[in-house]
Amino acid sequence: MNNNQGIKAVFFDMDGVLYDSMPAHSAAWVRAMTQFGLNFTINDCYLNEGRTGDDTINQFVRQQFGREATRAEMDEIYALKTEFFNQSGGAQQMPFANDLLQKIKDEGRQIVLVTGSGQASLLENLNKDFPAIFNKDNTVTAFDVKLGKPNPEPYLLALKKSGRQPHEAIVVENAPLGILAAKAAGLSVIAVNTGTLDDKILYDCGAKTVLASMQELFEKWEDL
Ligand code: MG
């Protein structure tokens, strides 16, 4: 990103960006929702990525059963989804994610993780997979915010933690709601379309560029 020396910080989403975790998440969601009689597709999962489990379940119960989801339903469906996801054996790093992080670190730019995930072992896994990049001062997780994406709160907190203004930072996201959250925080977004959605959906949410993969982002980084 030599053409853009004003960029001091890069904010990374996690699922579908640093980890190739969305196929396992979406398969687990489809199985769990289907078991409870709800019609839920892989594309529905990508469209709702970033929304909390409760919100996702309630939205589909409301649409299809014409009432609010009960607390017990939300807990049971989410527990089942988590069980199916854990059975899938965990997520692999996205190819070229670590190469890109190391390159950005070498350029002297700040890196911040902005995820709605709240896994207990998150930071531990990040340190194993992306050595010497992440610590509690440059991560925003489900534990840090009240309102998840598409609310701008996670990205506003990333700005605060990095001490940067919106024009000094850029976001790397794969999901519609993540792009909306970043845009609502005044940030510019590069989308990597690692899922099943049309590029147009990501552009319509406000992405300035949509690339096909983290490999493409790594290779084009200097030209962006
Ligand atoms: Mg994502």
GROMACS .gro file of C-alpha atoms and ligand atoms in nm:
model
  225
    1MET     CA    1   0.000   0.000   0.000
    2ASN     CA    2   0.281   0.237  -0.093
    3ASN     CA    3   0.040   0.458  -0.283
    4ASN     CA    4  -0.138   0.535   0.036
    5GLN     CA    5   0.111   0.647   0.299
    6GLY     CA    6  -0.167   0.810   0.499
    7ILE     CA    7  -0.293   0.468   0.613
    8LYS     CA    8  -0.148   0.410   0.959
    9ALA     CA    9  -0.365   0.120   1.072
   10VAL     CA   10  -0.536  -0.182   0.918
   11PHE     CA   11  -0.837  -0.337   1.094
   12PHE     CA   12  -0.899  -0.705   1.024
   13ASP     CA   13  -1.217  -0.903   1.067
   14MET     CA   14  -1.146  -1.266   1.169
   15ASP     CA   15  -1.394  -1.527   1.036
   16GLY     CA   16  -1.374  -1.551   0.659
   17VAL     CA   17  -1.069  -1.321   0.655
   18LEU     CA   18  -0.794  -1.458   0.882
   19TYR     CA   19  -0.955  -1.802   0.921
   20ASP     CA   20  -1.132  -2.014   0.661
   21SER     CA   21  -1.400  -2.082   0.919
   22MET     CA   22  -1.718  -1.984   0.738
   23PRO     CA   23  -1.783  -2.315   0.557
   24ALA     CA   24  -1.785  -2.495   0.895
   25HIS     CA   25  -1.991  -2.219   1.064
   26SER     CA   26  -2.250  -2.214   0.785
   27ALA     CA   27  -2.283  -2.594   0.767
   28ALA     CA   28  -2.335  -2.602   1.146
   29TRP     CA   29  -2.596  -2.325   1.131
   30VAL     CA   30  -2.790  -2.498   0.851
   31ARG     CA   31  -2.795  -2.831   1.040
   32ALA     CA   32  -2.902  -2.672   1.370
   33MET     CA   33  -3.173  -2.448   1.224
   34THR     CA   34  -3.309  -2.730   1.006
   35GLN     CA   35  -3.335  -2.958   1.309
   36PHE     CA   36  -3.566  -2.698   1.468
   37GLY     CA   37  -3.784  -2.680   1.157
   38LEU     CA   38  -3.640  -2.355   1.025
   39ASN     CA   39  -3.551  -2.299   0.661
   40PHE     CA   40  -3.195  -2.162   0.663
   41THR     CA   41  -2.945  -2.178   0.374
   42ILE     CA   42  -2.568  -2.140   0.340
   43ASN     CA   43  -2.631  -1.799   0.179
   44ASP     CA   44  -2.848  -1.697   0.478
   45CYS     CA   45  -2.548  -1.769   0.696
   46TYR     CA   46  -2.317  -1.549   0.489
   47LEU     CA   47  -2.579  -1.271   0.476
   48ASN     CA   48  -2.612  -1.275   0.857
   49GLU     CA   49  -2.245  -1.331   0.944
   50GLY     CA   50  -2.151  -1.107   1.235
   51ARG     CA   51  -2.500  -1.093   1.384
   52THR     CA   52  -2.524  -1.245   1.732
   53GLY     CA   53  -2.661  -1.598   1.761
   54ASP     CA   54  -2.971  -1.475   1.946
   55ASP     CA   55  -3.048  -1.213   1.680
   56THR     CA   56  -3.001  -1.458   1.395
   57ILE     CA   57  -3.229  -1.720   1.551
   58ASN     CA   58  -3.494  -1.467   1.649
   59GLN     CA   59  -3.501  -1.315   1.302
   60PHE     CA   60  -3.574  -1.651   1.135
   61VAL     CA   61  -3.825  -1.765   1.400
   62ARG     CA   62  -4.007  -1.434   1.358
   63GLN     CA   63  -4.012  -1.462   0.975
   64GLN     CA   64  -4.116  -1.827   0.960
   65PHE     CA   65  -4.316  -1.890   1.279
   66GLY     CA   66  -4.464  -1.539   1.312
   67ARG     CA   67  -4.359  -1.493   1.676
   68GLU     CA   68  -4.053  -1.413   1.887
   69ALA     CA   69  -3.808  -1.694   1.967
   70THR     CA   70  -3.812  -1.811   2.328
   71ARG     CA   71  -3.501  -1.794   2.545
   72ALA     CA   72  -3.493  -2.176   2.553
   73GLU     CA   73  -3.510  -2.201   2.172
   74MET     CA   74  -3.226  -1.954   2.127
   75ASP     CA   75  -3.012  -2.139   2.382
   76GLU     CA   76  -3.088  -2.483   2.237
   77ILE     CA   77  -3.034  -2.390   1.873
   78TYR     CA   78  -2.711  -2.205   1.949
   79ALA     CA   79  -2.580  -2.491   2.165
   80LEU     CA   80  -2.653  -2.734   1.882
   81LYS     CA   81  -2.481  -2.506   1.630
   82THR     CA   82  -2.174  -2.484   1.856
   83GLU     CA   83  -2.169  -2.863   1.897
   84PHE     CA   84  -2.181  -2.918   1.518
   85PHE     CA   85  -1.912  -2.653   1.462
   86ASN     CA   86  -1.681  -2.810   1.722
   87GLN     CA   87  -1.730  -3.152   1.562
   88SER     CA   88  -1.600  -3.007   1.235
   89GLY     CA   89  -1.252  -2.989   1.385
   90GLY     CA   90  -1.180  -2.619   1.398
   91ALA     CA   91  -1.081  -2.368   1.137
   92GLN     CA   92  -0.771  -2.344   0.921
   93GLN     CA   93  -0.584  -2.021   0.864
   94MET     CA   94  -0.688  -1.845   0.545
   95PRO     CA   95  -0.406  -1.888   0.290
   96PHE     CA   96  -0.184  -1.575   0.272
   97ALA     CA   97  -0.340  -1.419   0.586
   98ASN     CA   98  -0.023  -1.455   0.789
   99ASP     CA   99   0.193  -1.334   0.498
  100LEU     CA  100  -0.020  -1.021   0.469
  101LEU     CA  101  -0.014  -0.951   0.844
  102GLN     CA  102   0.364  -0.986   0.855
  103LYS     CA  103   0.402  -0.756   0.553
  104ILE     CA  104   0.184  -0.488   0.712
  105LYS     CA  105   0.375  -0.518   1.039
  106ASP     CA  106   0.703  -0.478   0.848
  107GLU     CA  107   0.564  -0.162   0.685
  108GLY     CA  108   0.525  -0.020   1.036
  109ARG     CA  109   0.147   0.001   1.025
  110GLN     CA  110  -0.075  -0.087   1.319
  111ILE     CA  111  -0.293  -0.397   1.304
  112VAL     CA  112  -0.619  -0.438   1.500
  113LEU     CA  113  -0.847  -0.743   1.507
  114VAL     CA  114  -1.220  -0.661   1.510
  115THR     CA  115  -1.435  -0.970   1.559
  116GLY     CA  116  -1.775  -1.053   1.703
  117SER     CA  117  -1.637  -1.388   1.811
  118GLY     CA  118  -1.619  -1.468   2.181
  119GLN     CA  119  -1.426  -1.796   2.199
  120ALA     CA  120  -1.238  -1.834   2.527
  121SER     CA  121  -0.922  -1.953   2.352
  122LEU     CA  122  -0.928  -1.686   2.081
  123LEU     CA  123  -0.611  -1.492   2.171
  124GLU     CA  124  -0.421  -1.814   2.241
  125ASN     CA  125  -0.511  -1.949   1.895
  126LEU     CA  126  -0.425  -1.620   1.728
  127ASN     CA  127  -0.080  -1.618   1.885
  128LYS     CA  128  -0.017  -1.971   1.767
  129ASP     CA  129  -0.136  -1.907   1.411
  130PHE     CA  130  -0.015  -1.547   1.362
  131PRO     CA  131   0.292  -1.512   1.585
  132ALA     CA  132   0.369  -1.177   1.750
  133ILE     CA  133   0.080  -0.988   1.587
  134PHE     CA  134  -0.207  -0.981   1.837
  135ASN     CA  135  -0.239  -0.891   2.205
  136LYS     CA  136  -0.523  -0.759   2.420
  137ASP     CA  137  -0.442  -0.399   2.324
  138ASN     CA  138  -0.501  -0.456   1.953
  139THR     CA  139  -0.802  -0.688   1.963
  140VAL     CA  140  -1.172  -0.608   1.983
  141THR     CA  141  -1.386  -0.917   2.053
  142ALA     CA  142  -1.738  -1.001   2.171
  143PHE     CA  143  -1.613  -0.939   2.526
  144ASP     CA  144  -1.536  -0.571   2.455
  145VAL     CA  145  -1.863  -0.448   2.304
  146LYS     CA  146  -2.233  -0.438   2.386
  147LEU     CA  147  -2.354  -0.400   2.029
  148GLY     CA  148  -2.210  -0.623   1.760
  149LYS     CA  149  -2.183  -0.559   1.386
  150PRO     CA  150  -2.365  -0.404   1.197
  151ASN     CA  151  -2.353  -0.149   1.481
  152PRO     CA  152  -2.035   0.062   1.442
  153GLU     CA  153  -1.934   0.006   1.807
  154PRO     CA  154  -1.662  -0.258   1.739
  155TYR     CA  155  -1.494  -0.040   1.476
  156LEU     CA  156  -1.528   0.276   1.687
  157LEU     CA  157  -1.349   0.089   1.966
  158ALA     CA  158  -1.076  -0.017   1.720
  159LEU     CA  159  -1.023   0.351   1.633
  160LYS     CA  160  -1.003   0.435   2.002
  161LYS     CA  161  -0.760   0.150   2.081
  162SER     CA  162  -0.533   0.246   1.789
  163GLY     CA  163  -0.556   0.620   1.855
  164ARG     CA  164  -0.635   0.677   1.486
  165GLN     CA  165  -0.883   0.888   1.292
  166PRO     CA  166  -1.109   0.712   1.037
  167HIS     CA  167  -0.910   0.850   0.739
  168GLU     CA  168  -0.589   0.696   0.880
  169ALA     CA  169  -0.727   0.341   0.885
  170ILE     CA  170  -0.865   0.083   0.645
  171VAL     CA  171  -1.077  -0.227   0.711
  172VAL     CA  172  -1.051  -0.577   0.562
  173GLU     CA  173  -1.391  -0.753   0.583
  174ASN     CA  174  -1.572  -1.038   0.407
  175ALA     CA  175  -1.928  -0.990   0.535
  176PRO     CA  176  -2.211  -0.749   0.449
  177LEU     CA  177  -2.285  -0.662   0.815
  178GLY     CA  178  -1.915  -0.611   0.886
  179ILE     CA  179  -1.885  -0.371   0.594
  180LEU     CA  180  -2.193  -0.180   0.715
  181ALA     CA  181  -2.043  -0.155   1.067
  182ALA     CA  182  -1.712  -0.022   0.934
  183LYS     CA  183  -1.881   0.228   0.703
  184ALA     CA  184  -2.100   0.351   0.990
  185ALA     CA  185  -1.778   0.418   1.184
  186GLY     CA  186  -1.656   0.633   0.893
  187LEU     CA  187  -1.400   0.381   0.766
  188SER     CA  188  -1.300   0.272   0.418
  189VAL     CA  189  -1.335  -0.102   0.343
  190ILE     CA  190  -1.155  -0.353   0.123
  191ALA     CA  191  -1.377  -0.662   0.093
  192VAL     CA  192  -1.238  -1.009   0.033
  193ASN     CA  193  -1.523  -1.220  -0.102
  194THR     CA  194  -1.424  -1.557   0.041
  195GLY     CA  195  -1.783  -1.683   0.064
  196THR     CA  196  -2.080  -1.755  -0.159
  197LEU     CA  197  -2.231  -1.406  -0.205
  198ASP     CA  198  -2.224  -1.197  -0.521
  199ASP     CA  199  -1.961  -0.919  -0.524
  200LYS     CA  200  -2.247  -0.675  -0.585
  201ILE     CA  201  -2.385  -0.731  -0.233
  202LEU     CA  202  -2.049  -0.630  -0.083
  203TYR     CA  203  -2.020  -0.325  -0.311
  204ASP     CA  204  -2.378  -0.225  -0.224
  205CYS     CA  205  -2.284  -0.230   0.147
  206GLY     CA  206  -2.011   0.024   0.073
  207ALA     CA  207  -1.689  -0.168   0.003
  208LYS     CA  208  -1.453   0.044  -0.211
  209THR     CA  209  -1.292  -0.267  -0.362
  210VAL     CA  210  -1.397  -0.633  -0.369
  211LEU     CA  211  -1.122  -0.892  -0.415
  212ALA     CA  212  -1.160  -1.270  -0.451
  213SER     CA  213  -0.919  -1.385  -0.180
  214MET     CA  214  -0.657  -1.294   0.077
  215GLN     CA  215  -0.400  -1.412  -0.177
  216GLU     CA  216  -0.521  -1.146  -0.421
  217LEU     CA  217  -0.509  -0.884  -0.144
  218PHE     CA  218  -0.154  -0.990  -0.051
  219GLU     CA  219  -0.041  -0.971  -0.415
  220LYS     CA  220  -0.210  -0.635  -0.487
  221TRP     CA  221  -0.138  -0.474  -0.149
  222GLU     CA  222   0.124  -0.231  -0.278
  223ASP     CA  223  -0.105  -0.114  -0.560
  224LEU     CA  224  -0.417  -0.047  -0.358
  225MG      MG  225  -1.607  -1.222   0.865
   0.00000   0.00000   0.00000
